[in-house]
């Protein structure tokens, strides 16, 4: 990668690197790095200019891929570290409740005064979350809650889950790449992940360069303008209650011009041909008006980039159906009636809140009327 400074850590799939050892990996990186320099960390710290970065691959992994797995990992983070990077995320959203945090990571990171945590591992959780120490009440999922906690003076740590892979193991023709050819031909037999999530860029200000009135990275992030986002909602007229409940909240989340609601698969196919979408929320529909036809058109026109959510009790409860849909379309989340709050929190964590960014720039807030 053409960057002057690169700081790397391993993860639970990197048994080869664990066997090479820290010094062996660093020797290879130093010999083969073509741009700038690369530093490899296994529970240590790197200094890039004025930026101090702590990195560790160790965690208690439940996967059969158990490189760097430890039952009781320790993170010895020194005071003044700006960024903490671990393969295990510090905060994870729950599919059926409040977010949870790995306190063995968040407590020493917050105590050290870190400005940012970066993790990976859990592909489905790509997004931004916020951690507090135990004394302040635990994790937060939304930017609004983070702003309230910041106003109360609670120690707050932004936590990015920066996995760029999709959330499911793919095989055969389901495997894709930007160049059209996988780097390892054995992937077709053994399987692998597709790269579908965007990369993450974070700005961190260190004390030496921060202006005197700077109040912290989280406050800045909460009011910075966000890039325009677009959502497609496919919901047939047979589920008017879902439209009534979900559509106004999507409009508040993505902005008045950022949501397209269609009732027929035909309308949905035309919509994905005419416009790029970041997320598609689809009912399964019924014969002659199927949500899978909309999703198939989306994947055909826009690839694996858009996040797909299926709203269906049937699919949520049927493992074989989910496996089939995952294999065909790469579904990011399954949900059903009664979990709309969790769905909105999930989307807000993944994409931010466009309407709030517009409000902060002077656009008046108002309750949009459903089309």
CSV table of N, CA and C in Angstrom, one decimal, residues 228-329:
chain,number,residue,atom,x,y,z
A,228,UNK,N,-23.8,11.6,1.4
A,228,UNK,CA,-25.1,11.2,1.1
A,228,UNK,C,-25.3,9.7,1.1
A,229,UNK,N,-26.3,9.2,1.7
A,229,UNK,CA,-26.6,7.8,1.7
A,229,UNK,C,-28.0,7.6,1.1
A,230,UNK,N,-28.2,6.3,0.6
A,230,UNK,CA,-29.5,6.0,-0.1
A,230,UNK,C,-29.9,4.6,0.4
A,231,UNK,N,-31.2,4.5,0.7
A,231,UNK,CA,-31.8,3.3,1.1
A,231,UNK,C,-33.0,2.9,0.3
A,232,UNK,N,-33.1,1.6,-0.1
A,232,UNK,CA,-34.3,1.1,-0.8
A,232,UNK,C,-35.1,0.2,0.1
A,233,UNK,N,-36.4,0.5,0.2
A,233,UNK,CA,-37.3,-0.3,1.0
A,233,UNK,C,-38.3,-1.0,0.1
A,234,UNK,N,-38.2,-2.3,0.0
A,234,UNK,CA,-39.2,-3.1,-0.8
A,234,UNK,C,-40.2,-3.7,0.2
A,235,UNK,N,-41.4,-3.2,0.2
A,235,UNK,CA,-42.5,-3.7,1.1
A,235,UNK,C,-43.8,-3.7,0.4
A,236,UNK,N,-44.4,-4.8,0.1
A,236,UNK,CA,-45.6,-4.9,-0.6
A,236,UNK,C,-46.7,-4.3,0.2
A,237,UNK,N,-47.9,-3.9,-0.4
A,237,UNK,CA,-49.0,-3.2,0.3
A,237,UNK,C,-49.6,-4.1,1.4
A,238,UNK,N,-49.3,-5.4,1.3
A,238,UNK,CA,-49.9,-6.3,2.3
A,238,UNK,C,-49.3,-6.1,3.7
A,239,UNK,N,-48.3,-5.4,3.8
A,239,UNK,CA,-47.7,-5.1,5.2
A,239,UNK,C,-47.6,-3.6,5.4
A,240,UNK,N,-48.7,-2.9,5.3
A,240,UNK,CA,-48.8,-1.5,5.5
A,240,UNK,C,-48.3,-1.0,6.9
A,241,UNK,N,-48.5,-1.9,7.9
A,241,UNK,CA,-48.1,-1.5,9.2
A,241,UNK,C,-46.6,-1.3,9.3
A,242,UNK,N,-45.8,-2.2,8.6
A,242,UNK,CA,-44.3,-2.0,8.6
A,242,UNK,C,-43.9,-0.7,7.9
A,243,UNK,N,-44.6,-0.4,6.8
A,243,UNK,CA,-44.3,0.9,6.1
A,243,UNK,C,-44.6,2.1,7.0
A,244,UNK,N,-45.7,2.0,7.7
A,244,UNK,CA,-46.1,3.1,8.6
A,244,UNK,C,-45.1,3.3,9.7
A,245,UNK,N,-44.6,2.2,10.2
A,245,UNK,CA,-43.6,2.2,11.3
A,245,UNK,C,-42.2,2.6,10.9
A,246,UNK,N,-41.8,2.0,9.8
A,246,UNK,CA,-40.4,2.1,9.4
A,246,UNK,C,-40.0,3.2,8.5
A,247,UNK,N,-40.9,3.6,7.5
A,247,UNK,CA,-40.5,4.6,6.5
A,247,UNK,C,-40.2,5.9,7.1
A,248,UNK,N,-41.0,6.5,8.1
A,248,UNK,CA,-40.6,7.8,8.6
A,248,UNK,C,-39.3,7.8,9.3
A,249,UNK,N,-38.9,6.7,9.9
A,249,UNK,CA,-37.7,6.6,10.7
A,249,UNK,C,-36.5,6.5,9.7
A,250,UNK,N,-36.7,5.8,8.6
A,250,UNK,CA,-35.7,5.7,7.5
A,250,UNK,C,-35.5,7.1,6.9
A,251,UNK,N,-36.6,7.9,6.7
A,251,UNK,CA,-36.4,9.2,6.2
A,251,UNK,C,-35.6,10.1,7.1
A,252,UNK,N,-35.9,10.0,8.4
A,252,UNK,CA,-35.1,10.8,9.4
A,252,UNK,C,-33.6,10.3,9.4
A,253,UNK,N,-33.4,9.0,9.2
A,253,UNK,CA,-32.0,8.5,9.2
A,253,UNK,C,-31.2,8.9,8.0
A,254,UNK,N,-31.9,8.7,6.8
A,254,UNK,CA,-31.2,8.9,5.5
A,254,UNK,C,-31.5,10.2,4.8
A,255,UNK,N,-32.4,11.0,5.4
A,255,UNK,CA,-32.8,12.3,4.7
A,255,UNK,C,-33.9,12.1,3.7
A,256,UNK,N,-34.6,13.2,3.5
A,256,UNK,CA,-35.8,13.1,2.6
A,256,UNK,C,-35.6,12.6,1.2
A,257,UNK,N,-34.4,12.8,0.7
A,257,UNK,CA,-34.1,12.4,-0.7
A,257,UNK,C,-33.3,11.1,-0.7
A,258,UNK,N,-33.1,10.5,0.5
A,258,UNK,CA,-32.3,9.3,0.5
A,258,UNK,C,-33.0,8.0,0.6
A,259,UNK,N,-34.4,8.0,0.6
A,259,UNK,CA,-35.1,6.7,0.7
A,259,UNK,C,-36.1,6.6,-0.4
A,260,UNK,N,-36.0,5.4,-1.0
A,260,UNK,CA,-37.0,5.0,-2.1
A,260,UNK,C,-37.8,3.8,-1.6
A,261,UNK,N,-39.1,4.0,-1.5
A,261,UNK,CA,-40.0,2.9,-1.1
A,261,UNK,C,-40.8,2.4,-2.3
A,262,UNK,N,-40.7,1.1,-2.6
A,262,UNK,CA,-41.4,0.5,-3.7
A,262,UNK,C,-42.3,-0.6,-3.1
A,263,UNK,N,-43.4,-0.8,-3.8
A,263,UNK,CA,-44.3,-1.9,-3.4
A,263,UNK,C,-44.3,-3.1,-4.3
A,264,UNK,N,-43.7,-3.0,-5.5
A,264,UNK,CA,-43.7,-4.1,-6.4
A,264,UNK,C,-42.2,-4.4,-6.8
A,265,UNK,N,-42.0,-5.7,-7.1
A,265,UNK,CA,-40.6,-6.0,-7.5
A,265,UNK,C,-40.2,-5.3,-8.8
A,266,UNK,N,-41.2,-5.1,-9.7
A,266,UNK,CA,-40.9,-4.4,-10.9
A,266,UNK,C,-40.4,-3.0,-10.7
A,267,UNK,N,-41.0,-2.3,-9.7
A,267,UNK,CA,-40.6,-1.0,-9.4
A,267,UNK,C,-39.2,-1.0,-8.8
A,268,UNK,N,-38.9,-2.0,-8.0
A,268,UNK,CA,-37.6,-2.2,-7.3
A,268,UNK,C,-36.5,-2.4,-8.3
A,269,UNK,N,-36.8,-3.3,-9.3
A,269,UNK,CA,-35.8,-3.5,-10.4
A,269,UNK,C,-35.5,-2.3,-11.1
A,270,UNK,N,-36.5,-1.5,-11.4
A,270,UNK,CA,-36.2,-0.2,-12.1
A,270,UNK,C,-35.4,0.8,-11.2
A,271,UNK,N,-35.7,0.8,-9.9
A,271,UNK,CA,-35.0,1.7,-9.0
A,271,UNK,C,-33.5,1.4,-9.0
A,272,UNK,N,-33.2,0.1,-8.9
A,272,UNK,CA,-31.7,-0.3,-8.7
A,272,UNK,C,-31.0,0.0,-10.1
A,273,UNK,N,-31.7,0.0,-11.2
A,273,UNK,CA,-31.1,0.3,-12.4
A,273,UNK,C,-30.8,1.7,-12.6
A,274,UNK,N,-31.6,2.6,-11.9
A,274,UNK,CA,-31.5,4.0,-12.0
A,274,UNK,C,-30.7,4.7,-11.0
A,275,UNK,N,-30.4,4.0,-9.8
A,275,UNK,CA,-29.8,4.7,-8.7
A,275,UNK,C,-29.0,3.8,-7.9
A,276,UNK,N,-27.9,4.2,-7.3
A,276,UNK,CA,-27.0,3.4,-6.4
A,276,UNK,C,-27.6,3.5,-5.0
A,277,UNK,N,-27.6,2.4,-4.3
A,277,UNK,CA,-28.1,2.3,-2.9
A,277,UNK,C,-27.0,1.7,-2.0
A,278,UNK,N,-27.0,2.2,-0.8
A,278,UNK,CA,-26.1,1.7,0.2
A,278,UNK,C,-26.7,0.6,1.0
A,279,UNK,N,-28.0,0.5,1.1
A,279,UNK,CA,-28.7,-0.6,1.8
A,279,UNK,C,-30.1,-0.8,1.1
A,280,UNK,N,-30.5,-2.1,1.2
A,280,UNK,CA,-31.8,-2.5,0.7
A,280,UNK,C,-32.4,-3.3,1.8
A,281,UNK,N,-33.6,-2.9,2.2
A,281,UNK,CA,-34.4,-3.6,3.2
A,281,UNK,C,-35.6,-4.2,2.5
A,282,UNK,N,-35.7,-5.5,2.5
A,282,UNK,CA,-36.7,-6.1,1.6
A,282,UNK,C,-37.5,-7.2,2.4
A,283,UNK,N,-38.8,-7.1,2.2
A,283,UNK,CA,-39.7,-8.3,2.5
A,283,UNK,C,-39.5,-9.4,1.5
A,284,UNK,N,-39.9,-10.6,1.9
A,284,UNK,CA,-39.7,-11.7,1.0
A,284,UNK,C,-40.8,-11.6,-0.1
A,285,UNK,N,-42.0,-11.0,0.2
A,285,UNK,CA,-43.1,-10.9,-0.8
A,285,UNK,C,-43.7,-12.2,-1.0
A,286,UNK,N,-44.4,-12.3,-2.2
A,286,UNK,CA,-45.1,-13.5,-2.6
A,286,UNK,C,-45.0,-13.7,-4.1
A,287,UNK,N,-45.4,-14.9,-4.5
A,287,UNK,CA,-45.2,-15.2,-5.9
A,287,UNK,C,-45.7,-14.1,-6.8
A,288,UNK,N,-44.9,-13.8,-7.8
A,288,UNK,CA,-45.2,-12.7,-8.7
A,288,UNK,C,-44.8,-11.3,-8.2
A,289,UNK,N,-44.4,-11.3,-6.9
A,289,UNK,CA,-43.9,-10.0,-6.4
A,289,UNK,C,-42.9,-10.3,-5.3
A,290,UNK,N,-41.7,-10.8,-5.7
A,290,UNK,CA,-40.8,-11.4,-4.7
A,290,UNK,C,-39.6,-10.4,-4.4
A,291,UNK,N,-39.3,-10.3,-3.1
A,291,UNK,CA,-38.2,-9.5,-2.7
A,291,UNK,C,-36.9,-10.0,-3.3
A,292,UNK,N,-36.7,-11.3,-3.5
A,292,UNK,CA,-35.5,-11.9,-4.0
A,292,UNK,C,-35.2,-11.4,-5.4
A,293,UNK,N,-36.3,-11.0,-6.2
A,293,UNK,CA,-36.1,-10.5,-7.5
A,293,UNK,C,-35.4,-9.1,-7.4
A,294,UNK,N,-35.9,-8.3,-6.4
A,294,UNK,CA,-35.3,-7.0,-6.2
A,294,UNK,C,-33.8,-7.1,-5.8
A,295,UNK,N,-33.5,-8.0,-4.9
A,295,UNK,CA,-32.2,-8.2,-4.4
A,295,UNK,C,-31.3,-8.7,-5.5
A,296,UNK,N,-31.8,-9.6,-6.3
A,296,UNK,CA,-31.0,-10.2,-7.4
A,296,UNK,C,-30.6,-9.1,-8.4
A,297,UNK,N,-31.6,-8.2,-8.7
A,297,UNK,CA,-31.3,-7.1,-9.6
A,297,UNK,C,-30.3,-6.1,-9.0
A,298,UNK,N,-30.4,-5.9,-7.7
A,298,UNK,CA,-29.4,-5.0,-7.0
A,298,UNK,C,-28.0,-5.6,-7.0
A,299,UNK,N,-27.9,-6.9,-6.8
A,299,UNK,CA,-26.6,-7.5,-6.8
A,299,UNK,C,-26.0,-7.5,-8.2
A,300,UNK,N,-26.9,-7.7,-9.2
A,300,UNK,CA,-26.4,-7.7,-10.6
A,300,UNK,C,-26.0,-6.3,-11.0
A,301,UNK,N,-26.7,-5.3,-10.6
A,301,UNK,CA,-26.4,-3.9,-11.1
A,301,UNK,C,-25.3,-3.3,-10.2
A,302,UNK,N,-25.2,-3.6,-8.9
A,302,UNK,CA,-24.3,-2.9,-8.0
A,302,UNK,C,-23.4,-3.7,-7.2
A,303,UNK,N,-23.3,-5.0,-7.5
A,303,UNK,CA,-22.4,-5.9,-6.9
A,303,UNK,C,-22.7,-6.2,-5.4
A,304,UNK,N,-21.6,-6.5,-4.7
A,304,UNK,CA,-21.8,-6.9,-3.3
A,304,UNK,C,-21.6,-5.7,-2.3
A,305,UNK,N,-21.5,-4.5,-2.9
A,305,UNK,CA,-21.4,-3.4,-2.0
A,305,UNK,C,-22.5,-3.0,-1.1
A,306,UNK,N,-23.8,-2.9,-1.7
A,306,UNK,CA,-24.9,-2.6,-0.8
A,306,UNK,C,-25.2,-3.6,0.3
A,307,UNK,N,-25.6,-3.1,1.4
A,307,UNK,CA,-25.9,-3.9,2.6
A,307,UNK,C,-27.4,-4.3,2.4
A,308,UNK,N,-27.6,-5.7,2.6
A,308,UNK,CA,-29.0,-6.2,2.4
A,308,UNK,C,-29.5,-6.7,3.7
A,309,UNK,N,-30.7,-6.2,4.0
A,309,UNK,CA,-31.5,-6.6,5.2
A,309,UNK,C,-32.8,-7.3,4.7
A,310,UNK,N,-33.1,-8.5,5.2
A,310,UNK,CA,-34.3,-9.1,4.9
A,310,UNK,C,-35.2,-9.1,6.2
A,311,UNK,N,-36.4,-8.5,6.0
A,311,UNK,CA,-37.4,-8.4,7.1
A,311,UNK,C,-38.4,-9.5,6.9
A,312,UNK,N,-38.2,-10.6,7.7
A,312,UNK,CA,-39.1,-11.8,7.5
A,312,UNK,C,-39.0,-12.7,8.7
A,313,UNK,N,-40.1,-13.0,9.4
A,313,UNK,CA,-40.1,-13.9,10.5
A,313,UNK,C,-39.7,-15.3,10.0
A,314,UNK,N,-40.2,-15.6,8.8
A,314,UNK,CA,-40.0,-17.0,8.2
A,314,UNK,C,-38.5,-17.2,8.0
A,315,UNK,N,-37.8,-16.2,7.4
A,315,UNK,CA,-36.4,-16.4,7.2
A,315,UNK,C,-35.6,-16.4,8.5
A,316,UNK,N,-36.0,-15.5,9.4
A,316,UNK,CA,-35.3,-15.4,10.6
A,316,UNK,C,-35.3,-16.7,11.4
A,317,UNK,N,-36.4,-17.5,11.3
A,317,UNK,CA,-36.6,-18.7,12.0
A,317,UNK,C,-36.1,-20.0,11.3
A,318,UNK,N,-35.8,-19.8,10.0
A,318,UNK,CA,-35.5,-21.0,9.1
A,318,UNK,C,-34.0,-21.0,8.7
A,319,UNK,N,-33.2,-21.8,9.3
A,319,UNK,CA,-31.8,-21.8,9.1
A,319,UNK,C,-31.4,-22.1,7.6
A,320,UNK,N,-32.1,-23.1,7.1
A,320,UNK,CA,-31.9,-23.6,5.7
A,320,UNK,C,-32.2,-22.5,4.7
A,321,UNK,N,-33.3,-21.8,5.0
A,321,UNK,CA,-33.6,-20.7,4.1
A,321,UNK,C,-32.6,-19.6,4.2
A,322,UNK,N,-32.1,-19.3,5.4
A,322,UNK,CA,-31.1,-18.2,5.5
A,322,UNK,C,-29.8,-18.7,4.8
A,323,UNK,N,-29.4,-19.9,4.9
A,323,UNK,CA,-28.2,-20.4,4.2
A,323,UNK,C,-28.4,-20.2,2.7
A,324,UNK,N,-29.6,-20.5,2.2
A,324,UNK,CA,-29.8,-20.4,0.7
A,324,UNK,C,-29.8,-18.9,0.3
A,325,UNK,N,-30.4,-18.1,1.1
A,325,UNK,CA,-30.4,-16.6,0.7
A,325,UNK,C,-29.0,-16.0,0.9
A,326,UNK,N,-28.2,-16.5,1.9
A,326,UNK,CA,-26.9,-16.0,2.0
A,326,UNK,C,-26.0,-16.4,0.9
A,327,UNK,N,-26.2,-17.7,0.4
A,327,UNK,CA,-25.4,-18.2,-0.7
A,327,UNK,C,-25.7,-17.4,-2.0
A,328,UNK,N,-27.0,-17.1,-2.1
A,328,UNK,CA,-27.4,-16.4,-3.4
A,328,UNK,C,-27.1,-14.9,-3.4
A,329,UNK,N,-27.3,-14.2,-2.2
A,329,UNK,CA,-27.3,-12.8,-2.2
A,329,UNK,C,-26.3,-12.1,-1.3
